[in-house]
Coordinates of C-alpha atoms in Angstrom, one line a residue:
Chain A
M285 CA 0.1 0.3 0.0
T286 CA 3.0 2.6 0.5
G287 CA 4.0 1.9 -3.0
D288 CA 0.3 2.5 -4.4
A289 CA 0.2 5.6 -1.8
S290 CA 3.1 6.7 -3.0
S291 CA 3.5 6.5 -6.6
R292 CA 0.3 8.4 -6.3
P293 CA 0.3 12.2 -7.8
S294 CA 1.1 14.3 -4.3
W295 CA -1.7 17.1 -5.3
W296 CA -4.1 13.9 -4.1
R297 CA -2.8 13.6 -1.4
R298 CA -2.7 17.9 -0.2
V299 CA -6.3 16.8 -1.5
A300 CA -6.8 15.1 1.3
I301 CA -5.1 16.7 4.1
Y302 CA -6.2 20.9 3.7
L303 CA -10.4 19.0 3.2
Y304 CA -9.1 17.3 6.7
Q305 CA -8.2 20.0 8.3
R306 CA -11.2 22.1 7.5
P307 CA -14.4 19.6 7.8
N308 CA -17.2 22.3 7.4
L309 CA -15.6 22.0 4.2
S310 CA -15.4 18.1 3.6
L311 CA -19.1 18.2 4.8
V312 CA -19.9 20.6 2.3
L313 CA -18.3 18.5 -0.8
L314 CA -20.3 15.6 0.9
L315 CA -23.2 16.7 0.9
A316 CA -23.9 19.5 -1.7
L317 CA -24.6 17.4 -4.6
P318 CA -26.8 15.1 -3.1
L319 CA -28.7 18.3 -1.1
L320 CA -28.7 19.5 -5.2
W321 CA -30.3 17.0 -6.5
L322 CA -32.7 17.4 -3.5
A323 CA -33.9 21.0 -3.7
V324 CA -34.0 21.5 -7.4
F325 CA -35.7 18.8 -8.3
Y326 CA -38.0 17.8 -5.3
L327 CA -38.3 20.8 -3.0
G328 CA -38.5 23.1 -6.3
A329 CA -41.1 21.2 -8.1
L330 CA -43.1 20.6 -4.2
V331 CA -42.5 24.7 -4.0
S332 CA -43.7 25.3 -8.0
L333 CA -47.4 23.2 -7.4
L334 CA -47.7 24.7 -4.1
I335 CA -47.6 28.3 -6.4
Q336 CA -49.9 26.5 -9.0
S337 CA -53.0 26.0 -6.7
F338 CA -53.4 29.3 -6.3
F339 CA -53.6 30.9 -9.7
K340 CA -56.5 29.4 -11.1
L341 CA -58.1 28.3 -14.5
D342 CA -59.5 30.3 -17.2
G343 CA -63.0 28.6 -17.2
F344 CA -63.5 30.2 -20.9
T345 CA -60.4 30.0 -23.0
G346 CA -58.9 27.2 -20.6
R347 CA -55.7 28.6 -20.0
I348 CA -53.9 28.8 -16.5
V349 CA -53.9 32.5 -15.3
R350 CA -50.8 33.4 -13.9
Q351 CA -52.2 35.2 -10.8
F352 CA -52.1 35.4 -7.2
G353 CA -55.4 33.9 -5.5
L354 CA -57.5 32.0 -3.7
E355 CA -60.5 30.8 -6.6
T356 CA -59.2 27.4 -6.8
Y357 CA -60.0 27.5 -2.9
Q358 CA -63.2 27.9 -3.1
Q359 CA -63.2 25.6 -6.2
L360 CA -61.9 22.5 -4.1
F361 CA -64.4 23.6 -1.2
T362 CA -67.7 23.6 -3.1
A363 CA -69.9 19.9 -2.0
A364 CA -68.0 18.0 -4.9
N365 CA -65.0 17.6 -4.2
M366 CA -65.8 17.7 -0.4
D367 CA -67.3 14.3 -1.3
V368 CA -63.6 13.0 -2.6
V369 CA -62.2 14.0 0.1
Y370 CA -64.7 12.7 2.5
R371 CA -64.4 9.0 1.0
T372 CA -61.0 9.4 0.4
V373 CA -60.1 10.2 4.5
I374 CA -63.0 7.6 5.2
M375 CA -61.5 4.9 4.0
A376 CA -58.4 5.4 4.3
A377 CA -59.7 5.3 8.6
V378 CA -61.3 2.1 8.2
V379 CA -58.3 0.3 6.5
S380 CA -55.7 1.6 8.9
V381 CA -58.6 0.2 11.7
A382 CA -58.6 -3.1 10.1
C383 CA -54.9 -3.3 8.6
A384 CA -54.0 -2.8 12.6
V385 CA -56.8 -6.0 14.1
L386 CA -56.0 -8.0 11.5
A387 CA -51.2 -6.8 11.9
F388 CA -51.2 -7.5 15.3
P389 CA -51.7 -11.0 16.1
L390 CA -49.2 -12.2 12.9
A391 CA -47.2 -9.4 14.9
Y392 CA -47.9 -10.8 18.3
F393 CA -47.3 -14.5 17.3
M394 CA -43.6 -13.7 15.8
A395 CA -42.5 -11.2 18.5
R396 CA -43.3 -12.9 21.1
Y397 CA -43.8 -17.4 20.4
A398 CA -41.9 -17.8 17.2
S399 CA -38.5 -19.7 17.4
Y400 CA -35.7 -17.6 16.0
R401 CA -35.6 -19.5 12.6
V402 CA -39.8 -19.8 12.4
R403 CA -39.6 -15.7 13.0
G404 CA -37.0 -15.1 10.1
I405 CA -39.0 -16.8 7.4
L406 CA -42.6 -15.2 8.7
Y407 CA -40.2 -11.7 8.5
L408 CA -39.9 -13.4 4.1
A409 CA -43.1 -13.8 4.6
V410 CA -43.6 -10.4 5.4
L411 CA -41.5 -8.8 3.2
I412 CA -42.6 -10.4 0.8
P413 CA -44.7 -9.2 -0.5
L414 CA -44.1 -6.1 0.5
W415 CA -40.9 -5.0 -2.3
S416 CA -42.6 -7.5 -5.0
S417 CA -44.7 -6.4 -8.2
Y418 CA -47.6 -3.8 -6.2
L419 CA -49.1 -3.3 -9.7
V420 CA -49.4 -6.9 -10.1
R421 CA -51.1 -7.4 -6.7
V422 CA -53.4 -5.3 -8.1
Y423 CA -54.5 -6.4 -10.9
T424 CA -54.3 -10.1 -8.9
W425 CA -56.9 -8.3 -7.1
K426 CA -59.0 -8.3 -9.7
I427 CA -59.3 -11.7 -10.8
I428 CA -60.8 -13.1 -7.2
L429 CA -62.7 -10.3 -7.1
A430 CA -64.0 -11.3 -9.9
Q431 CA -67.8 -12.3 -10.7
E432 CA -66.3 -15.3 -12.4
G433 CA -63.8 -15.4 -9.9
I434 CA -62.4 -17.8 -7.0
I435 CA -64.6 -15.5 -4.7
T436 CA -67.6 -16.4 -6.3
W437 CA -66.8 -20.3 -6.5
F438 CA -65.8 -19.9 -2.2
F439 CA -69.4 -19.1 -1.7
N440 CA -71.1 -21.2 -4.6
V441 CA -69.5 -24.5 -2.5
L442 CA -70.6 -23.8 1.0
G443 CA -73.8 -23.0 -0.3
L444 CA -73.5 -19.7 1.4
K445 CA -74.7 -17.6 -2.3
P446 CA -77.2 -16.2 -1.0
V447 CA -75.2 -14.6 2.1
L448 CA -72.8 -12.8 -1.0
D449 CA -75.7 -11.5 -3.1
A450 CA -76.3 -10.3 0.6
I451 CA -73.9 -8.1 1.1
L452 CA -73.0 -7.0 -2.8
A453 CA -76.8 -6.3 -2.0
I454 CA -75.8 -3.5 1.1
P455 CA -76.6 0.1 -0.7
L456 CA -73.0 2.2 -1.3
I457 CA -70.3 0.0 -0.6
G458 CA -72.0 -2.9 -2.3
G459 CA -72.5 -3.4 -6.0
S460 CA -72.7 -5.6 -9.1
S461 CA -70.2 -7.8 -7.9
L462 CA -67.6 -7.3 -5.1
S463 CA -64.9 -6.1 -8.3
F464 CA -66.8 -3.0 -8.1
S465 CA -67.8 -2.7 -5.0
F466 CA -66.2 0.1 -2.0
I467 CA -65.6 -3.9 -0.2
G468 CA -64.1 -5.0 -2.5
M469 CA -61.6 -2.0 -2.6
F470 CA -61.3 -1.7 1.0
L471 CA -60.3 -5.7 0.7
V472 CA -57.7 -4.9 -2.3
F473 CA -56.3 -1.7 0.6
V474 CA -56.3 -4.0 3.0
Y475 CA -53.8 -5.5 1.1
I476 CA -51.5 -4.6 -0.1
W477 CA -50.9 -2.4 3.1
L478 CA -51.0 -4.8 6.0
P479 CA -47.4 -5.6 5.1
Y480 CA -46.2 -2.1 6.4
M481 CA -48.3 -2.7 9.5
I482 CA -47.6 -6.0 10.2
L483 CA -43.9 -4.8 11.0
P484 CA -43.6 -1.7 13.0
I485 CA -46.7 -3.5 15.2
N486 CA -43.8 -6.1 15.8
A487 CA -40.8 -3.2 16.0
A488 CA -43.2 -2.2 18.8
L489 CA -44.2 -6.1 20.6
E490 CA -40.4 -6.5 20.1
R491 CA -38.9 -3.2 21.9
V492 CA -41.5 -4.1 24.9
P493 CA -38.6 -5.4 28.0
K494 CA -39.2 -8.6 29.4
S495 CA -38.6 -7.8 33.0
L496 CA -41.9 -5.7 32.4
I497 CA -44.4 -8.3 31.8
E498 CA -41.7 -10.7 34.9
A499 CA -43.3 -8.0 36.7
S500 CA -46.9 -7.6 36.1
S501 CA -46.6 -12.0 36.7
D502 CA -45.8 -11.4 39.3
L503 CA -47.7 -9.3 41.2
G504 CA -50.2 -11.7 40.3
G505 CA -51.7 -10.2 36.2
R506 CA -52.8 -13.1 34.8
P507 CA -51.4 -13.2 31.6
N508 CA -54.9 -11.9 30.2
Y509 CA -54.4 -8.5 32.3
T510 CA -51.2 -8.4 31.5
F511 CA -51.4 -8.2 27.8
W512 CA -54.3 -5.2 27.8
R513 CA -52.6 -3.4 30.7
V514 CA -48.5 -3.8 29.9
I515 CA -47.9 -5.0 26.7
L516 CA -50.8 -3.7 24.4
P517 CA -50.1 0.3 26.0
L518 CA -45.9 -0.6 24.6
T519 CA -46.9 -1.0 21.4
V520 CA -49.4 2.0 20.5
P521 CA -46.7 3.6 19.0
G522 CA -46.0 1.0 17.0
I523 CA -49.5 1.3 15.3
I524 CA -49.4 4.8 14.9
A525 CA -46.8 4.9 13.4
G526 CA -48.1 1.4 10.9
S527 CA -50.5 3.4 10.2
I528 CA -49.5 6.5 9.2
F529 CA -48.4 4.0 6.7
T530 CA -51.7 2.6 5.9
F531 CA -53.5 6.0 6.3
S532 CA -50.9 8.4 3.2
L533 CA -50.7 5.5 0.9
T534 CA -54.5 5.0 0.4
L535 CA -54.5 8.7 0.3
G536 CA -52.2 9.2 -2.1
D537 CA -53.3 5.8 -4.1
Y538 CA -55.5 6.7 -8.0
I539 CA -54.8 3.0 -9.3
I540 CA -56.4 0.5 -6.3
P541 CA -59.6 3.2 -7.4
S542 CA -59.5 2.7 -10.7
V543 CA -59.1 -1.0 -11.0
I544 CA -61.2 -2.2 -8.8
G545 CA -63.9 -0.5 -7.8
N546 CA -67.4 1.7 -9.1
S547 CA -65.7 4.0 -10.0
S548 CA -65.8 7.3 -8.0
F549 CA -63.1 9.5 -7.8
F550 CA -60.4 9.0 -4.5
I551 CA -58.1 12.4 -3.9
G552 CA -55.8 10.6 -6.1
R553 CA -58.1 10.0 -9.2
A554 CA -59.3 13.6 -9.0
V555 CA -55.9 14.8 -9.1
F556 CA -55.2 12.8 -11.7
A557 CA -57.7 13.5 -14.0
Q558 CA -57.1 17.3 -12.6
Q559 CA -54.4 17.4 -14.5
G560 CA -55.0 15.4 -17.3
T561 CA -57.8 15.5 -19.3
A562 CA -59.5 18.7 -17.4
G563 CA -56.6 20.6 -17.7
N564 CA -56.3 22.3 -14.8
I565 CA -53.2 22.5 -12.1
P566 CA -54.2 24.7 -10.0
L567 CA -57.3 22.6 -8.6
A568 CA -55.3 19.3 -9.2
A569 CA -52.6 21.5 -7.0
A570 CA -55.0 22.4 -4.5
F571 CA -56.2 18.2 -4.3
T572 CA -53.0 17.2 -3.6
V573 CA -53.0 20.1 -0.8
V574 CA -55.3 18.1 1.0
P575 CA -54.1 15.3 1.9
M576 CA -50.3 17.2 2.9
V577 CA -52.2 18.9 5.4
I578 CA -53.9 16.3 6.8
M579 CA -50.3 14.1 6.6
G580 CA -48.8 16.8 8.5
V581 CA -51.3 16.9 10.6
Y582 CA -51.5 14.0 11.4
L583 CA -47.2 13.3 11.9
V584 CA -47.6 16.4 14.5
V585 CA -50.1 14.4 16.4
A586 CA -48.2 11.0 15.6
K587 CA -44.9 12.5 16.9
R588 CA -46.8 13.1 20.4
L589 CA -47.3 9.8 21.0
G590 CA -43.9 8.9 20.5
A591 CA -45.0 7.4 17.0
F592 CA -41.7 8.3 15.1
D593 CA -39.6 6.6 18.0
A594 CA -41.4 3.1 17.2
L595 CA -40.2 3.9 13.2
Chain B
M798 CA -41.0 4.4 4.1
R799 CA -39.7 0.3 2.9
S800 CA -36.2 0.0 4.3
S801 CA -35.2 -2.9 5.3
P802 CA -36.3 -3.3 8.9
A803 CA -32.8 -4.5 11.8
L804 CA -33.7 -8.8 12.7
S805 CA -33.3 -8.0 16.5
V806 CA -33.2 -10.2 19.0
S807 CA -35.7 -10.2 21.9
P808 CA -37.1 -12.1 24.3
V809 CA -38.6 -14.6 23.5
M810 CA -41.1 -16.9 26.2
E811 CA -40.3 -19.7 26.9
G812 CA -42.3 -22.7 27.9
Q813 CA -45.4 -21.1 27.1
R814 CA -47.2 -21.6 24.0
A815 CA -49.4 -19.3 21.5
S816 CA -53.0 -20.5 22.3
L817 CA -55.4 -21.3 19.6
G818 CA -57.2 -18.3 18.8
L819 CA -53.6 -17.1 18.3
K820 CA -51.7 -19.3 15.6
A821 CA -55.1 -18.7 14.2
S822 CA -55.4 -14.8 13.4
A823 CA -51.5 -14.9 12.6
G824 CA -52.2 -17.7 10.6
F825 CA -55.0 -15.7 8.8
A826 CA -52.9 -12.8 8.0
L827 CA -50.0 -14.9 6.2
L828 CA -52.3 -16.7 4.4
F829 CA -54.5 -12.8 3.2
L830 CA -50.7 -12.2 2.8
H831 CA -49.7 -15.5 -0.1
F832 CA -53.1 -17.0 -1.6
P833 CA -53.0 -14.2 -4.1
I834 CA -49.7 -15.0 -5.5
L835 CA -50.4 -18.3 -5.6
I836 CA -53.4 -17.3 -8.2
I837 CA -51.5 -15.4 -9.8
I838 CA -49.6 -18.4 -11.0
L839 CA -52.6 -21.1 -11.6
Y840 CA -54.6 -17.8 -13.7
A841 CA -51.0 -18.1 -15.8
F842 CA -51.6 -21.4 -17.5
T843 CA -55.4 -20.9 -17.9
T844 CA -56.9 -22.0 -20.7
E845 CA -60.0 -19.2 -20.3
E846 CA -59.1 -16.8 -22.7
S847 CA -62.4 -14.1 -21.9
S848 CA -63.0 -14.2 -18.5
F849 CA -60.7 -14.6 -14.3
Q850 CA -63.1 -18.6 -14.0
F851 CA -62.5 -20.9 -11.7
P852 CA -62.0 -23.1 -11.4
P853 CA -59.8 -22.7 -14.5
P854 CA -60.9 -24.7 -17.0
G855 CA -57.7 -27.0 -17.9
L856 CA -54.3 -26.1 -17.8
T857 CA -52.1 -24.6 -19.9
T858 CA -48.6 -23.5 -21.1
R859 CA -49.6 -21.6 -24.5
W860 CA -49.9 -17.4 -23.4
V861 CA -46.0 -18.6 -22.0
S862 CA -44.7 -18.6 -25.1
E863 CA -47.1 -15.9 -27.0
L864 CA -45.6 -13.6 -24.3
F865 CA -42.3 -14.3 -25.1
N866 CA -43.3 -13.3 -29.2
R867 CA -44.4 -9.9 -27.9
T868 CA -42.2 -7.0 -28.6
D869 CA -44.2 -4.2 -26.7
F870 CA -43.7 -6.1 -23.6
W871 CA -39.9 -6.8 -24.3
N872 CA -39.5 -3.4 -25.4
A873 CA -41.4 -2.1 -21.1
F874 CA -39.8 -4.3 -20.1
G875 CA -36.0 -3.3 -21.5
L876 CA -36.6 0.3 -20.7
S877 CA -38.0 -0.3 -17.1
V878 CA -33.8 -2.4 -16.7
L879 CA -32.4 0.2 -17.9
V880 CA -34.8 3.7 -16.4
A881 CA -34.1 0.9 -12.1
L882 CA -30.1 0.6 -13.2
V883 CA -29.7 4.3 -13.9
A884 CA -32.4 5.5 -10.5
T885 CA -29.7 2.8 -8.2
A886 CA -26.8 4.6 -10.5
V887 CA -27.5 7.7 -9.1
A888 CA -29.2 7.1 -6.0
L889 CA -26.6 4.9 -4.2
V890 CA -24.2 8.1 -4.7
L891 CA -26.5 10.3 -2.9
G892 CA -27.1 8.3 -1.0
T893 CA -23.5 7.2 -0.2
L894 CA -22.4 10.7 -0.1
L895 CA -25.8 11.4 2.8
S896 CA -25.0 9.1 5.1
L897 CA -21.6 9.2 5.5
A898 CA -22.2 13.7 6.1
L899 CA -24.9 12.8 8.2
Y900 CA -23.3 10.3 9.5
R901 CA -21.7 11.1 13.0
S902 CA -21.7 14.6 12.6
S903 CA -24.7 17.4 13.8
F904 CA -25.3 20.4 12.9
F905 CA -27.8 23.3 12.3
G906 CA -30.7 21.8 9.7
K907 CA -29.4 18.1 9.6
E908 CA -32.6 16.5 11.1
S909 CA -34.4 19.1 7.8
I910 CA -31.7 17.1 5.5
T911 CA -33.2 13.6 6.8
L912 CA -36.6 14.6 6.2
L913 CA -36.2 15.9 2.6
V914 CA -34.5 12.6 2.2
I915 CA -37.5 11.5 2.9
L916 CA -39.8 13.2 2.2
P917 CA -40.4 11.6 -1.7
I918 CA -41.4 8.7 0.2
A919 CA -43.4 9.7 3.1
L920 CA -46.4 12.1 1.4
P921 CA -48.4 10.1 -1.0
G922 CA -47.3 8.6 -4.3
I923 CA -49.5 11.1 -6.7
V924 CA -48.4 14.5 -4.5
T925 CA -44.1 14.1 -6.0
G926 CA -45.2 12.9 -8.9
I927 CA -47.7 16.1 -9.4
A928 CA -45.0 17.9 -7.6
L929 CA -42.4 16.7 -10.4
R930 CA -44.7 17.6 -13.7
S931 CA -45.8 20.6 -12.8
G932 CA -41.8 21.7 -11.7
M933 CA -40.8 19.7 -15.3
S934 CA -43.5 21.4 -17.5
L935 CA -42.7 25.6 -15.6
T936 CA -39.2 24.8 -16.3
G937 CA -40.1 23.7 -20.3
L938 CA -38.0 20.6 -19.6
S939 CA -39.5 17.4 -21.9
F940 CA -40.8 14.5 -21.2
S941 CA -38.3 11.6 -22.1
F942 CA -36.1 8.4 -20.6
W943 CA -33.9 10.8 -17.7
T944 CA -36.8 13.2 -16.5
I945 CA -38.1 8.8 -15.4
V946 CA -34.2 8.8 -13.9
I947 CA -34.9 11.7 -11.8
G948 CA -38.3 10.7 -10.3
H949 CA -37.3 7.5 -9.6
A950 CA -33.3 8.6 -8.2
T951 CA -35.5 11.4 -6.6
F952 CA -37.2 8.2 -3.8
C953 CA -35.1 5.6 -4.2
I954 CA -31.9 8.2 -2.5
V955 CA -33.7 7.0 1.0
T956 CA -33.4 3.1 0.8
V957 CA -30.1 3.6 -0.6
Y958 CA -29.1 6.2 2.5
N959 CA -30.8 3.6 5.7
N960 CA -29.0 0.5 4.3
V961 CA -25.6 2.5 4.4
I962 CA -25.9 5.0 7.8
A963 CA -27.7 1.9 9.5
R964 CA -24.5 0.5 8.5
L965 CA -22.2 3.3 9.3
R966 CA -23.6 3.3 13.0
R967 CA -23.1 0.0 13.8
T968 CA -19.3 -0.4 12.5
G969 CA -17.6 2.1 14.8
Y970 CA -15.4 4.9 14.8
S971 CA -12.2 3.3 15.7
Q972 CA -10.8 1.4 12.7
I973 CA -11.9 4.4 10.8
E974 CA -9.6 6.0 13.1
A975 CA -6.6 3.7 13.4
S976 CA -6.3 4.1 10.3
M977 CA -5.8 7.7 10.1
D978 CA -3.5 7.3 12.3
L979 CA -1.4 4.5 10.3
G980 CA -1.0 7.5 8.1
A981 CA -3.7 6.6 5.4
T982 CA -5.7 9.5 3.8
S983 CA -9.8 10.1 2.8
F984 CA -10.1 8.7 -0.1
E985 CA -7.6 5.6 0.8
T986 CA -9.7 5.1 4.2
F987 CA -12.2 5.2 1.8
R988 CA -11.4 2.4 -0.6
Y989 CA -9.9 0.7 1.9
I990 CA -11.5 0.9 5.5
I991 CA -15.1 2.0 4.8
L992 CA -16.4 1.3 1.2
P993 CA -15.5 -2.4 2.0
N994 CA -17.6 -2.0 5.0
I995 CA -20.7 -1.0 3.8
A996 CA -19.6 -3.0 0.4
T997 CA -22.9 -5.0 1.1
A998 CA -24.8 -2.5 3.1
L999 CA -24.1 -0.5 -1.1
L1000 CA -25.5 -4.1 -2.3
A1001 CA -28.7 -4.7 0.1
G1002 CA -29.9 -1.2 -0.7
G1003 CA -28.9 -1.0 -3.9
M1004 CA -31.7 -3.6 -4.6
L1005 CA -33.8 -2.6 -3.0
A1006 CA -33.7 0.3 -4.8
F1007 CA -33.9 -1.6 -8.0
A1008 CA -36.7 -3.8 -6.8
L1009 CA -38.5 0.4 -5.7
S1010 CA -38.0 1.9 -8.9
F1011 CA -38.4 -1.3 -11.3
D1012 CA -42.1 -1.1 -10.0
E1013 CA -42.8 2.9 -9.3
V1014 CA -45.8 3.0 -11.4
I1015 CA -47.8 6.8 -9.6
V1016 CA -45.1 8.3 -9.7
T1017 CA -44.0 7.3 -13.8
T1018 CA -47.2 8.3 -14.7
F1019 CA -46.7 11.1 -14.5
T1020 CA -42.3 11.7 -15.7
A1021 CA -43.1 9.5 -18.7
G1022 CA -45.1 11.1 -21.2
Q1023 CA -45.4 8.7 -23.9
Q1024 CA -42.9 6.2 -22.7
E1025 CA -44.1 2.7 -22.0
T1026 CA -42.1 1.4 -18.5
L1027 CA -43.0 -2.6 -17.5
P1028 CA -45.5 -1.1 -14.7
I1029 CA -47.4 1.3 -16.8
W1030 CA -47.5 -1.7 -19.9
I1031 CA -48.9 -3.9 -17.6
F1032 CA -51.5 -0.4 -16.3
S1033 CA -52.9 -0.6 -19.9
Q1034 CA -52.8 -4.1 -20.6
L1035 CA -56.1 -4.6 -17.7
T1036 CA -57.8 -2.3 -19.3
R1037 CA -57.7 -5.2 -22.6
P1038 CA -59.5 -8.0 -22.0
R1039 CA -58.6 -9.4 -25.2
D1040 CA -55.4 -9.7 -23.7
R1041 CA -56.1 -11.6 -20.4
P1042 CA -54.0 -13.9 -21.1
V1043 CA -51.1 -13.0 -21.7
T1044 CA -51.1 -9.6 -18.7
N1045 CA -51.4 -12.7 -16.3
V1046 CA -47.6 -14.8 -17.9
A1047 CA -46.1 -11.5 -18.3
A1048 CA -48.0 -10.5 -14.3
L1049 CA -46.1 -14.0 -13.3
F1050 CA -42.5 -12.9 -15.4
V1051 CA -42.9 -9.4 -13.5
M1052 CA -44.0 -10.8 -10.3
A1053 CA -40.4 -14.0 -10.1
T1054 CA -38.6 -11.1 -11.4
T1055 CA -38.8 -9.0 -8.6
F1056 CA -38.1 -12.2 -6.5
I1057 CA -34.4 -12.1 -6.9
P1058 CA -33.1 -8.8 -5.9
I1059 CA -35.5 -8.5 -2.7
L1060 CA -34.2 -12.4 -1.5
L1061 CA -30.7 -11.5 -2.5
A1062 CA -31.1 -7.8 -0.2
Y1063 CA -32.4 -9.3 2.5
R1064 CA -29.3 -12.1 3.0
F1065 CA -27.2 -9.2 2.9
T1066 CA -28.9 -7.3 5.3
N1067 CA -29.0 -10.6 7.0
D1068 CA -25.1 -11.7 6.8
S1069 CA -23.6 -9.1 8.6
Q1070 CA -26.8 -8.5 11.2
G1071 CA -24.6 -12.1 12.2
R1072 CA -21.2 -11.0 11.7

């Protein structure tokens, strides 16, 4: 290595020494490229989006008027557009709750009962769906939920077809088939985001100190009592951390509502339609401000509740 | 924030067994996560051409060869691989620089920088997508291969950053100090000490970045213009019922190709944990 170093031009070494003596300069140099990238391509884009939300579309000419104003936001707060917002937020909330209920037992089993080997396998079993193609997984549900698909077949085999029909007949959330109903969309959302809930809950459960559980049982707490009064409260930050993902991802998704469901608008689809076919970029931008504000508030509350330590 | 979680060893409750109810509900969640994958395997070989009939009336491998002859599929596949490779390369450089800068220093604004790195993936994809699009249209940048890469690299930085900074924190500073004490320059220390230490973290971060980019559709629809990456191809297929059998095979194929980087990334992060 000495030969290597001496054969190098000495200015190389001088640069190294110069930088070593100036840690602040080194820091700036290291940060310059990535920060420049993020500032130009990302922050710049976000700011330009925010600015555009204060412009407005001229209804007569169809051109964007580059003038600061709040007309676009007035348009956003009309009943039809607010319906889209409410629908999306309710879906996001219901999906988050369902994900938590479904994820908890698996996370709990992984953290407390699985052997080291089994735990590794279960991790992989959660990570593979998380990382494998999102679009393909959505498409699979198109197959599963189709009228002639496996779920209908399953109900038929069990002789429960009337039950399925009754469920689909429920106004609002039902539809002609699962594939064209809110129930179907709900199932797909839960399926796609479930791993995002399992991992933080599992992490929170693994951090519950064994000593606390032992102390509780030493003091006479039965397993049930220990679970409800010690383990569950300590896992709440994990559940909230998971819900940050499920909530935010549902708010911003536009693929699932356009593949599954009865083609009613969700925020994502509204944004897509406004900027695409309607050419109303200001309104599309104003629509994206909604999930940003909601997630901003959500993150502040989550931080108060200690969810960030569970990430 | 799709980051690979660290496997932490926690106390397993010896001598205690899970109740039947817990096992059943945990098993149900697992089944729920995995039966769609079985479905996609089954439907890739169905003889039914127009509907999603279950059970399939018969099995055939004919659609596999049909997909093989579809140039539109292979063009989209090629574009996606190329985009993912370039975006991963950019993310590797930027993510490594960031983690080297941030792992041992504390300065005013550091929190904001980490937030800025996470933001592209924490905010709903539609926000990132339309922000990039409006930014590009304001600056008059026309949509091309590079606009897709810019979008992908931006949200891939975080996977590399997370993996590398976690590794740097575990590595400890003594080796680096020892190297410097023995007269190595910062560049030599990076080449001979830091790089070997973070190599598998770079691989894991790179694999995840690749998988993330290869699969991305929401941001891509906003920055791709007329080009078709593989996810966009699949998305457009969903509205073409005539092509269903070919789409099924393509779905299985995509699923299988993303498996490999995920499994490798998992191995790389876990091997190093055992050290």
